[in-house]
Amino acid sequence: MRIDHTSRRVAVTGAAQGIGRAVALAFAEGGARVRAFDRDADGLAALAGSGVETIALDLADRAGVHAAIGDTAAALGGLDILVCCAGGVRGQVARPLEEVDEASWRVLFEANVESALWCAQAVAPAMKAGGFGRIVTISSGAGLRPSLTGIQAYTAAKHALVGLTKQLSQELGPHGITVNSVAPGFVLSNPATQRQWESYGEAGQKRLVEAIHTRRLGRAQDIADAVLFLASDRASWISGQILSVDGGRS
């Protein structure tokens, strides 16, 4: 099966590191025209020379997102694919329920849910005009069950992202736009996941790996490969689905 993204116009969020960076590079290597967005300008700098254009942007800023996506669609002559990788735990660690404060709760919804909503809202007009679109969100196993992080807001936000993905599929499907999500298992892809892995200790790490059918942790490229499939013409009748890419753990 050949997957071809030659000349596709792609926007990738959360591309400064880890999964988002791998997704942006994979599309560029496949011949797509890619713009990558992240609030981490220094992280985006690592994409220099890769063929990926970068824009530093706070994805929780609705007006900023609409302006940047509008400029991108104008510059590229439209947009075919949106991949929402922005999110994460924003440096948080597990705390007892009684200690969760408003700011900690809200920032994870901004990062993981609202950013995807604003981006989808911004790309919808261009995709509708072209009668074609692929939107792929990066949720998590934490969007399907309790999270290994133990962070209440992260679990709730990823469940909300799963719900948003399904709702957008219903709304945008009649316009030729599919909307799906990839739910990664444990992927060592950034400093936050590295810290989480180290916190488990040797015994906890062994238990986690033994719970994975393939007996290994995920790689960012594993997730990028799934995204490229869902964004392809080969996946034209797949929409509203949550694809667990976790080595069989689920």
Backbone as JSON, one array per atom type, in Angstrom:
{
  "sequence": "MRIDHTSRRVAVTGAAQGIGRAVALAFAEGGARVRAFDRDADGLAALAGSGVETIALDLADRAGVHAAIGDTAAALGGLDILVCCAGGVRGQVARPLEEVDEASWRVLFEANVESALWCAQAVAPAMKAGGFGRIVTISSGAGLRPSLTGIQAYTAAKHALVGLTKQLSQELGPHGITVNSVAPGFVLSNPATQRQWESYGEAGQKRLVEAIHTRRLGRAQDIADAVLFLASDRASWISGQILSVDGGRS",
  "N": [[0.84, -1.19, 0.0], [0.66, 2.1, -0.97], [1.35, 5.2, 0.4], [0.79, 8.49, -0.2], [1.79, 11.77, 0.15], [2.52, 13.86, -1.39], [2.89, 17.22, -2.15], [0.74, 17.89, -0.54], [-0.86, 20.16, 1.71], [0.0, 21.05, 4.86], [-0.62, 21.5, 8.32], [0.9, 21.42, 11.44], [0.66, 21.14, 14.89], [2.28, 21.75, 18.08], [4.93, 21.09, 17.51], [7.52, 21.38, 18.38], [8.96, 19.45, 19.69], [9.4, 15.9, 20.32], [6.58, 13.87, 19.56], [5.11, 15.65, 17.9], [7.17, 16.93, 16.45], [8.24, 14.71, 15.09], [6.06, 14.03, 13.48], [5.77, 16.33, 11.85], [8.23, 16.27, 10.46], [8.0, 13.81, 9.15], [5.9, 14.23, 7.33], [7.07, 16.24, 5.76], [9.25, 14.86, 4.7], [7.83, 13.19, 3.11], [7.1, 14.73, 1.0], [5.23, 16.73, 1.42], [3.99, 20.09, 1.96], [4.78, 21.84, 4.69], [3.78, 23.52, 7.62], [4.73, 24.32, 10.85], [3.7, 24.67, 14.21], [4.18, 26.05, 17.45], [4.52, 27.04, 20.87], [7.07, 27.12, 21.78], [9.7, 28.59, 20.73], [12.47, 28.12, 20.61], [12.6, 25.33, 20.53], [11.37, 24.88, 18.06], [13.31, 25.83, 16.4], [15.02, 23.75, 15.96], [14.05, 22.5, 13.75], [15.02, 23.76, 11.57], [16.18, 23.88, 8.25], [15.0, 21.54, 7.52], [12.97, 21.64, 5.74], [10.58, 22.26, 6.79], [8.42, 24.86, 7.56], [8.26, 27.19, 10.23], [6.34, 28.56, 12.96], [6.17, 30.47, 15.8], [3.83, 30.31, 18.34], [1.18, 30.87, 20.63], [-1.01, 28.46, 21.22], [-3.31, 28.48, 22.64], [-4.46, 30.86, 22.3], [-7.09, 32.08, 20.77], [-7.61, 34.1, 18.78], [-5.01, 34.53, 17.81], [-4.42, 32.0, 16.77], [-6.36, 31.75, 14.73], [-5.52, 33.83, 13.04], [-2.91, 32.97, 12.32], [-3.4, 30.47, 11.09], [-5.05, 31.32, 9.03], [-3.25, 32.94, 7.57], [-1.48, 30.95, 6.82], [-3.07, 29.26, 5.19], [-3.59, 31.06, 3.14], [-0.99, 31.52, 2.15], [-0.23, 29.0, 1.27], [-2.17, 28.37, -0.49], [-4.4, 27.07, 0.41], [-5.46, 24.47, 2.76], [-4.87, 21.14, 3.53], [-4.47, 19.2, 5.5], [-4.58, 18.88, 9.0], [-2.82, 18.42, 11.94], [-3.08, 17.92, 15.27], [-0.96, 18.09, 17.7], [-0.23, 19.41, 19.95], [-0.11, 19.82, 23.49], [0.08, 17.85, 26.42], [1.49, 17.69, 29.79], [2.39, 20.02, 30.88], [4.47, 20.31, 32.76], [3.36, 19.43, 35.13], [2.75, 17.27, 37.97], [1.46, 14.3, 39.54], [-1.02, 14.9, 42.01], [-2.82, 14.84, 45.14], [-6.41, 14.83, 44.94], [-7.57, 16.86, 46.51], [-5.73, 18.9, 46.42], [-5.66, 20.11, 43.96], [-5.59, 22.98, 42.0], [-7.3, 25.85, 40.51], [-5.9, 27.1, 38.37], [-4.01, 25.17, 37.57], [-5.7, 23.17, 36.68], [-7.11, 24.43, 34.55], [-5.1, 25.18, 32.7], [-4.29, 22.82, 31.51], [-6.51, 22.04, 30.09], [-6.61, 24.15, 28.27], [-4.25, 23.65, 26.84], [-4.56, 21.03, 25.81], [-7.18, 20.67, 24.81], [-8.61, 23.1, 24.09], [-6.78, 24.28, 22.31], [-6.83, 22.48, 20.16], [-9.5, 22.75, 19.37], [-9.62, 25.49, 18.54], [-7.83, 25.41, 16.4], [-9.03, 23.55, 14.63], [-11.39, 24.91, 14.13], [-10.35, 27.09, 12.79], [-9.21, 25.98, 10.44], [-11.34, 24.86, 9.15], [-12.94, 26.46, 7.25], [-11.21, 26.65, 4.92], [-10.81, 23.95, 4.29], [-13.44, 23.1, 3.84], [-14.0, 24.65, 1.6], [-12.34, 23.48, -0.25], [-13.41, 20.98, -0.36], [-12.25, 18.82, 0.81], [-10.44, 17.29, 3.46], [-8.29, 16.45, 6.2], [-8.22, 15.86, 9.54], [-6.34, 15.19, 12.32], [-6.12, 14.36, 15.62], [-4.0, 14.17, 18.51], [-4.54, 12.19, 20.99], [-4.6, 10.17, 23.75], [-3.8, 7.22, 25.64], [-4.74, 7.95, 28.04], [-7.05, 9.22, 27.46], [-8.9, 7.31, 27.28], [-8.98, 5.75, 29.48], [-8.09, 5.7, 33.03], [-5.22, 7.76, 33.7], [-1.72, 7.03, 33.44], [-0.18, 9.02, 34.42], [-1.49, 10.04, 36.6], [-2.6, 12.52, 36.84], [-5.33, 14.45, 37.27], [-6.53, 16.48, 35.68], [-5.25, 16.15, 33.24], [-6.11, 13.61, 32.41], [-8.9, 14.1, 32.23], [-8.92, 16.12, 30.28], [-7.88, 14.81, 28.02], [-9.88, 12.88, 27.64], [-11.9, 14.66, 26.97], [-10.87, 15.63, 24.56], [-11.05, 13.36, 22.96], [-13.85, 13.17, 22.8], [-14.39, 15.61, 21.47], [-13.13, 15.12, 19.03], [-14.79, 13.1, 17.93], [-17.19, 14.52, 17.73], [-16.53, 16.57, 15.92], [-16.04, 15.01, 13.68], [-18.61, 14.15, 12.99], [-19.79, 16.61, 12.33], [-18.16, 17.7, 10.29], [-17.81, 15.73, 8.4], [-19.73, 15.57, 6.19], [-18.65, 17.42, 4.45], [-16.48, 16.36, 3.23], [-14.41, 15.98, 4.95], [-12.43, 14.19, 7.11], [-12.14, 13.2, 10.53], [-10.08, 12.09, 12.98], [-8.42, 10.35, 15.71], [-5.25, 9.66, 17.18], [-4.24, 7.6, 19.74], [-1.69, 7.48, 21.72], [0.33, 5.03, 23.41], [2.7, 4.55, 26.04], [5.21, 6.67, 25.27], [8.51, 7.52, 24.97], [9.32, 10.56, 24.49], [9.87, 13.2, 25.1], [11.09, 15.63, 27.55], [9.22, 15.55, 29.7], [7.98, 13.01, 29.57], [10.22, 11.48, 29.96], [10.92, 12.13, 32.58], [8.67, 11.09, 33.86], [8.96, 8.36, 33.3], [11.34, 7.77, 34.66], [10.46, 8.18, 37.24], [9.06, 5.91, 37.91], [10.8, 3.97, 38.7], [12.94, 1.03, 38.78], [11.43, -1.37, 39.16], [8.79, -0.55, 38.6], [9.06, 0.27, 35.95], [9.64, -2.16, 34.75], [7.22, -3.56, 35.16], [5.5, -2.0, 33.6], [6.5, -2.32, 30.95], [6.16, -5.07, 30.67], [3.43, -5.19, 30.54], [2.88, -4.44, 28.0], [2.17, -5.75, 24.89], [4.07, -6.01, 22.82], [6.36, -5.69, 24.21], [7.97, -3.4, 24.38], [8.65, 0.13, 24.7], [6.94, 2.9, 23.13], [7.88, 4.72, 20.14], [8.39, 8.02, 18.86], [8.2, 7.99, 16.11], [6.56, 5.81, 15.62], [4.05, 6.81, 16.21], [3.87, 8.89, 14.39], [3.79, 7.44, 12.0], [1.24, 6.26, 12.13], [-0.34, 8.54, 12.05], [0.24, 9.53, 9.47], [-0.98, 7.57, 7.92], [-3.76, 7.85, 8.63], [-4.18, 10.38, 7.65], [-4.11, 10.06, 4.98], [-5.16, 9.32, 1.54], [-5.87, 6.71, 1.56], [-7.28, 6.3, 3.84], [-9.85, 7.23, 3.56], [-12.45, 6.51, 4.26], [-12.54, 6.32, 6.93], [-13.43, 7.68, 9.89], [-14.04, 9.61, 12.82], [-12.8, 7.93, 14.59], [-10.79, 6.4, 17.16], [-7.59, 5.57, 17.3], [-5.7, 3.35, 18.95], [-2.34, 3.33, 19.58], [-0.21, 1.54, 20.9], [1.35, -0.67, 21.3], [-0.21, -2.82, 21.94], [-1.08, -2.67, 24.54], [-3.61, -1.74, 25.31]],
  "CA": [[0.0, 0.0, 0.0], [1.46, 3.32, -1.09], [0.77, 6.4, 1.0], [1.42, 9.61, -0.89], [1.39, 13.09, 0.62], [3.21, 14.83, -2.23], [2.24, 18.52, -2.37], [-0.31, 18.19, 0.42], [-0.6, 21.35, 2.53], [-0.15, 20.47, 6.19], [-0.32, 22.27, 9.54], [1.16, 20.54, 12.59], [0.86, 21.9, 16.13], [3.08, 21.05, 19.08], [5.99, 20.48, 16.71], [8.85, 21.74, 18.88], [9.65, 18.28, 20.22], [8.68, 14.64, 20.43], [5.66, 13.37, 18.55], [4.81, 16.69, 16.93], [8.32, 17.1, 15.57], [8.32, 13.54, 14.22], [4.97, 14.13, 12.51], [6.11, 17.38, 10.88], [9.33, 15.79, 9.61], [7.52, 12.71, 8.3], [5.16, 14.82, 6.21], [8.02, 16.93, 4.89], [10.01, 13.83, 3.97], [6.91, 12.59, 2.14], [6.83, 15.66, -0.09], [4.2, 17.71, 1.76], [4.38, 21.44, 2.34], [4.45, 21.77, 6.11], [4.01, 24.6, 8.57], [4.71, 23.78, 12.2], [3.37, 25.68, 15.2], [4.43, 25.71, 18.85], [4.89, 28.23, 21.64], [8.49, 26.98, 22.09], [10.46, 29.03, 19.56], [13.78, 27.46, 20.6], [12.39, 23.97, 20.05], [11.08, 24.92, 16.62], [14.55, 26.12, 15.69], [15.66, 22.48, 15.6], [13.52, 22.07, 12.45], [15.66, 24.55, 10.52], [16.83, 23.09, 7.21], [14.27, 20.29, 7.28], [11.88, 21.86, 4.79], [9.38, 22.62, 7.55], [8.33, 26.25, 7.99], [7.85, 27.22, 11.64], [5.76, 29.78, 13.51], [6.0, 30.43, 17.25], [2.45, 30.73, 18.57], [0.45, 30.31, 21.77], [-2.17, 27.83, 20.6], [-4.5, 28.73, 23.46], [-4.93, 32.19, 21.89], [-7.98, 31.85, 19.63], [-7.39, 35.09, 17.73], [-3.71, 34.26, 17.22], [-4.52, 30.78, 15.98], [-7.1, 32.05, 13.51], [-4.68, 34.65, 12.17], [-1.8, 32.17, 11.79], [-3.94, 29.48, 10.16], [-5.49, 32.06, 7.86], [-2.06, 33.3, 6.8], [-0.94, 29.71, 6.24], [-3.93, 28.86, 4.07], [-3.38, 32.01, 2.05], [0.35, 31.33, 1.6], [-0.13, 27.69, 0.62], [-3.27, 28.18, -1.42], [-5.36, 26.16, 1.03], [-4.92, 23.53, 3.73], [-5.45, 19.8, 3.36], [-4.28, 18.34, 6.67], [-4.25, 19.48, 10.29], [-2.49, 17.45, 12.97], [-3.02, 18.63, 16.56], [-0.09, 17.37, 18.64], [0.03, 20.24, 21.13], [-0.75, 19.32, 24.71], [1.01, 17.43, 27.45], [1.17, 17.93, 31.2], [2.89, 21.34, 31.25], [5.31, 20.24, 33.94], [2.64, 19.02, 36.33], [2.89, 15.92, 38.48], [0.26, 13.85, 40.25], [-1.28, 15.43, 43.35], [-4.13, 14.43, 45.64], [-7.54, 15.59, 44.44], [-7.82, 18.04, 47.34], [-4.7, 19.92, 46.21], [-5.71, 20.63, 42.6], [-6.06, 24.37, 41.96], [-7.98, 26.25, 39.28], [-4.94, 27.4, 37.29], [-3.44, 23.91, 37.09], [-6.76, 22.47, 35.94], [-7.47, 25.12, 33.32], [-4.02, 25.24, 31.72], [-4.22, 21.57, 30.76], [-7.6, 22.08, 29.11], [-6.18, 25.06, 27.22], [-3.2, 23.03, 26.04], [-4.93, 19.77, 25.18], [-8.51, 20.68, 24.19], [-8.94, 24.35, 23.43], [-5.88, 24.49, 21.17], [-7.34, 21.68, 19.04], [-10.75, 23.37, 18.93], [-9.36, 26.72, 17.78], [-7.18, 25.06, 15.13], [-10.04, 22.95, 13.76], [-12.28, 26.0, 13.76], [-9.65, 27.95, 11.84], [-8.95, 25.32, 9.16], [-12.58, 24.37, 8.54], [-13.36, 27.14, 6.01], [-10.37, 26.29, 3.79], [-11.07, 22.56, 3.95], [-14.76, 23.04, 3.24], [-13.92, 25.24, 0.27], [-11.69, 22.51, -1.13], [-14.14, 19.71, -0.38], [-11.34, 17.75, 1.27], [-9.66, 17.61, 4.65], [-7.95, 15.42, 7.18], [-7.84, 16.37, 10.85], [-5.92, 14.12, 13.22], [-5.71, 14.82, 16.94], [-3.21, 13.23, 19.29], [-5.14, 12.07, 22.32], [-3.74, 9.41, 24.65], [-4.48, 6.18, 26.39], [-5.39, 8.65, 29.14], [-8.37, 9.65, 27.0], [-9.74, 6.12, 27.21], [-8.95, 5.11, 30.79], [-7.28, 6.53, 33.92], [-3.89, 8.04, 33.18], [-0.52, 6.63, 34.18], [0.4, 10.21, 35.07], [-2.21, 10.33, 37.83], [-3.0, 13.93, 36.83], [-6.77, 14.45, 37.0], [-6.85, 17.39, 34.58], [-4.74, 15.57, 31.99], [-7.04, 12.55, 32.04], [-10.16, 14.71, 31.83], [-8.72, 16.85, 29.04], [-7.74, 13.87, 26.91], [-11.22, 12.36, 27.39], [-12.62, 15.71, 26.25], [-10.35, 15.68, 23.19], [-11.67, 12.23, 22.25], [-15.22, 13.57, 22.5], [-14.34, 16.65, 20.45], [-12.79, 14.46, 17.76], [-15.98, 12.43, 17.4], [-18.19, 15.53, 17.37], [-16.07, 17.22, 14.7], [-16.23, 14.06, 12.59], [-20.02, 14.21, 12.59], [-20.1, 17.91, 11.74], [-17.36, 18.02, 9.11], [-17.84, 14.63, 7.45], [-20.45, 15.85, 4.94], [-17.87, 18.33, 3.62], [-15.3, 15.65, 2.74], [-13.35, 16.11, 5.95], [-12.42, 13.15, 8.14], [-11.52, 13.61, 11.8], [-9.72, 10.91, 13.77], [-7.42, 10.59, 16.75], [-4.29, 8.62, 17.54], [-4.08, 7.55, 21.19], [-0.43, 6.79, 21.98], [0.69, 4.46, 24.7], [3.85, 5.23, 26.65], [6.24, 7.01, 24.29], [9.58, 8.36, 25.51], [9.48, 11.49, 23.39], [10.19, 14.55, 25.54], [11.55, 15.62, 28.94], [8.16, 15.19, 30.64], [7.81, 11.55, 29.59], [11.45, 10.92, 30.52], [10.8, 12.26, 34.03], [7.65, 10.15, 34.3], [9.56, 7.03, 33.21], [12.32, 7.63, 35.74], [9.76, 8.16, 38.52], [8.51, 4.58, 38.17], [11.81, 3.09, 39.27], [13.21, -0.18, 37.99], [10.33, -2.32, 39.26], [7.65, -0.01, 37.89], [9.37, 0.23, 34.52], [9.52, -3.56, 34.32], [5.8, -3.88, 35.1], [4.89, -1.32, 32.46], [6.93, -2.97, 29.71], [5.56, -6.4, 30.62], [2.01, -5.03, 30.21], [2.8, -4.12, 26.58], [2.3, -7.02, 24.16], [5.3, -6.03, 22.03], [7.47, -5.62, 25.17], [8.84, -2.23, 24.23], [7.99, 1.43, 24.72], [6.72, 3.47, 21.81], [8.76, 5.75, 19.6], [7.63, 9.08, 18.21], [7.96, 7.61, 14.71], [5.4, 4.91, 15.6], [2.85, 7.64, 16.2], [3.86, 9.6, 13.1], [3.36, 6.5, 10.95], [-0.21, 6.13, 12.22], [-0.91, 9.81, 11.6], [0.35, 9.61, 8.02], [-2.02, 6.72, 7.35], [-5.09, 8.44, 8.82], [-4.25, 11.59, 6.84], [-3.93, 9.71, 3.57], [-6.33, 8.94, 0.74], [-6.21, 5.31, 1.89], [-8.14, 6.29, 5.02], [-10.93, 8.16, 3.23], [-13.72, 6.11, 4.86], [-12.3, 6.17, 8.37], [-13.65, 8.95, 10.55], [-14.6, 9.51, 14.17], [-12.19, 6.78, 15.25], [-9.65, 6.6, 18.05], [-6.66, 4.48, 17.03], [-4.71, 3.13, 20.0], [-1.03, 2.9, 19.1], [0.38, 1.34, 22.22], [2.0, -1.97, 21.4], [-1.15, -3.83, 22.39], [-1.41, -2.55, 25.96], [-5.04, -1.52, 25.52]],
  "C": [[0.88, 1.24, 0.0], [0.69, 4.48, -0.49], [1.52, 7.6, 0.45], [0.88, 10.93, -0.35], [2.08, 14.19, -0.19], [2.33, 16.06, -2.46], [1.05, 18.78, -1.47], [0.12, 19.37, 1.29], [-0.98, 21.0, 3.97], [0.2, 21.47, 7.28], [-0.18, 21.29, 10.69], [1.4, 21.41, 13.81], [1.67, 21.06, 17.13], [4.3, 20.4, 18.48], [7.39, 20.76, 17.22], [9.64, 20.54, 19.39], [8.8, 17.03, 20.03], [7.82, 14.25, 19.26], [5.37, 14.42, 17.48], [5.94, 16.92, 15.95], [8.44, 15.93, 14.6], [7.25, 13.58, 13.13], [5.31, 15.16, 11.43], [7.2, 16.91, 9.92], [8.87, 14.68, 8.67], [6.74, 13.24, 7.11], [6.11, 15.5, 5.23], [8.83, 15.94, 4.06], [9.15, 13.16, 2.9], [6.5, 13.55, 1.04], [5.76, 16.69, 0.19], [4.83, 19.07, 2.04], [3.87, 21.65, 3.76], [4.75, 23.09, 6.82], [3.79, 24.04, 9.97], [4.53, 24.91, 13.21], [3.68, 25.16, 16.61], [4.76, 27.0, 19.58], [6.38, 28.25, 21.96], [9.32, 27.32, 20.86], [11.82, 28.33, 19.48], [13.66, 26.02, 20.1], [12.12, 23.92, 18.56], [12.36, 25.15, 15.8], [15.27, 24.85, 15.26], [15.17, 21.96, 14.25], [14.15, 22.83, 11.28], [16.38, 23.63, 9.53], [16.13, 21.8, 6.86], [13.21, 20.41, 6.2], [10.58, 22.21, 5.46], [9.45, 24.09, 7.93], [7.78, 26.27, 9.42], [7.31, 28.58, 12.04], [5.58, 29.57, 15.01], [4.65, 31.05, 17.59], [1.9, 30.09, 19.83], [-0.86, 29.77, 21.24], [-3.43, 27.94, 21.44], [-5.13, 30.08, 23.13], [-5.76, 32.05, 20.62], [-7.71, 32.82, 18.49], [-6.05, 34.85, 17.03], [-3.72, 33.03, 16.33], [-5.24, 31.05, 14.66], [-6.26, 32.87, 12.53], [-3.57, 33.81, 11.53], [-2.28, 31.12, 10.79], [-4.43, 30.16, 8.89], [-4.33, 32.45, 6.97], [-1.47, 32.08, 6.11], [-1.75, 29.26, 5.04], [-3.75, 29.77, 2.87], [-2.04, 31.76, 1.36], [0.46, 30.03, 0.8], [-1.22, 27.44, -0.4], [-4.33, 27.23, -0.91], [-4.68, 25.3, 2.08], [-5.65, 22.2, 3.59], [-5.48, 19.01, 4.66], [-3.92, 19.18, 7.88], [-3.97, 18.35, 11.27], [-2.26, 18.2, 14.28], [-2.24, 17.78, 17.57], [0.16, 18.16, 19.92], [-0.71, 19.69, 22.34], [0.26, 19.0, 25.78], [0.59, 17.85, 28.84], [1.67, 19.28, 31.71], [3.64, 21.33, 32.57], [4.63, 19.77, 35.2], [2.96, 17.57, 36.71], [1.62, 15.57, 39.24], [0.19, 14.46, 41.64], [-2.61, 14.9, 43.83], [-5.21, 15.37, 45.13], [-7.72, 16.91, 45.19], [-6.85, 19.19, 47.07], [-4.74, 20.56, 44.82], [-6.31, 22.04, 42.6], [-6.61, 24.72, 40.58], [-7.01, 26.44, 38.12], [-4.36, 26.12, 36.7], [-4.44, 23.13, 36.25], [-6.96, 23.12, 34.56], [-6.37, 25.09, 32.27], [-3.93, 23.95, 30.91], [-5.38, 21.44, 29.78], [-7.25, 23.03, 27.96], [-5.2, 24.37, 26.27], [-3.71, 21.85, 25.22], [-6.26, 19.79, 24.42], [-8.77, 21.97, 23.42], [-8.04, 24.62, 22.22], [-6.37, 23.72, 19.94], [-8.63, 22.27, 18.48], [-10.48, 24.6, 18.08], [-8.73, 26.39, 16.44], [-8.19, 24.45, 14.15], [-11.0, 24.01, 13.25], [-11.65, 26.86, 12.67], [-9.45, 27.3, 10.48], [-10.23, 24.92, 8.43], [-12.98, 25.12, 7.27], [-12.54, 26.74, 4.78], [-10.63, 24.85, 3.34], [-12.46, 22.41, 3.3], [-14.73, 23.57, 1.81], [-13.29, 24.28, -0.73], [-12.4, 21.18, -1.23], [-13.31, 18.53, 0.07], [-10.63, 18.21, 2.54], [-9.4, 16.39, 5.5], [-7.53, 16.14, 8.46], [-7.52, 15.18, 11.73], [-5.5, 14.76, 14.54], [-4.84, 13.74, 17.6], [-3.8, 13.23, 20.69], [-4.17, 11.29, 23.21], [-4.51, 8.2, 25.15], [-5.21, 6.78, 27.58], [-6.75, 9.22, 28.74], [-9.36, 8.51, 26.93], [-9.87, 5.4, 28.55], [-8.18, 6.03, 31.75], [-5.83, 6.63, 33.43], [-2.78, 7.5, 34.07], [0.12, 7.82, 34.89], [-0.25, 10.47, 36.42], [-2.71, 11.76, 37.92], [-4.45, 14.03, 36.38], [-7.11, 15.31, 35.77], [-6.39, 16.83, 33.25], [-5.69, 14.47, 31.5], [-8.35, 13.13, 31.52], [-10.03, 15.43, 30.49], [-8.59, 15.91, 27.85], [-9.07, 13.16, 26.62], [-12.05, 13.39, 26.61], [-12.17, 15.81, 24.8], [-10.91, 14.53, 22.36], [-13.11, 12.59, 21.87], [-15.28, 14.63, 21.42], [-14.05, 16.05, 19.08], [-14.02, 13.82, 17.13], [-17.05, 13.43, 16.97], [-17.8, 16.24, 16.07], [-16.23, 16.3, 13.49], [-17.66, 14.12, 12.07], [-20.32, 15.51, 11.85], [-19.41, 18.14, 10.4], [-17.39, 16.94, 8.04], [-18.57, 14.93, 6.16], [-19.7, 16.77, 3.98], [-16.59, 17.67, 3.08], [-14.13, 15.68, 3.69], [-13.47, 14.99, 6.96], [-11.7, 13.68, 9.37], [-11.32, 12.36, 12.64], [-8.69, 11.29, 14.82], [-6.5, 9.39, 16.88], [-4.08, 8.72, 19.05], [-2.8, 6.78, 21.5], [-0.41, 6.11, 23.34], [1.9, 5.21, 25.23], [4.95, 5.41, 25.61], [7.26, 7.92, 24.96], [9.95, 9.37, 24.44], [9.88, 12.9, 23.8], [10.62, 14.51, 27.01], [10.49, 15.2, 29.95], [7.98, 13.68, 30.72], [9.06, 10.87, 30.16], [11.39, 10.98, 32.05], [9.77, 11.26, 34.58], [8.22, 8.73, 34.33], [10.51, 6.8, 34.38], [11.62, 7.53, 37.1], [9.23, 6.79, 38.88], [9.52, 3.67, 38.87], [11.92, 1.8, 38.46], [12.03, -1.15, 38.01], [9.1, -1.84, 38.49], [7.85, -0.01, 36.39], [9.2, -1.19, 33.97], [8.05, -3.96, 34.19], [5.13, -3.25, 33.89], [5.24, -2.02, 31.15], [6.29, -4.35, 29.57], [4.07, -6.35, 30.31], [1.79, -4.69, 28.73], [3.06, -5.4, 25.78], [3.62, -7.11, 23.4], [6.56, -5.89, 22.88], [8.47, -4.52, 24.86], [7.99, -0.97, 24.34], [7.82, 1.93, 23.3], [7.79, 4.47, 21.43], [7.89, 6.81, 18.92], [7.3, 8.7, 16.77], [6.79, 6.63, 14.6], [4.11, 5.7, 15.49], [2.74, 8.39, 14.88], [3.38, 8.7, 11.98], [1.84, 6.34, 10.94], [-0.9, 7.39, 11.72], [-0.88, 9.9, 10.07], [-0.68, 8.72, 7.33], [-3.39, 7.38, 7.45], [-5.27, 9.71, 7.98], [-4.2, 11.32, 5.35], [-5.25, 9.42, 2.86], [-6.78, 7.52, 1.07], [-7.16, 5.22, 3.07], [-9.39, 7.15, 4.81], [-12.27, 7.78, 3.84], [-13.54, 5.75, 6.33], [-12.47, 7.54, 9.0], [-14.33, 8.73, 11.9], [-14.0, 8.39, 14.98], [-11.0, 7.19, 16.12], [-8.75, 5.38, 17.9], [-5.62, 4.4, 18.14], [-3.42, 2.61, 19.36], [-0.17, 2.75, 20.33], [1.0, -0.04, 22.4], [1.1, -3.08, 21.92], [-1.57, -3.71, 23.84], [-2.91, -2.43, 26.21], [-5.86, -2.77, 25.2]]
}
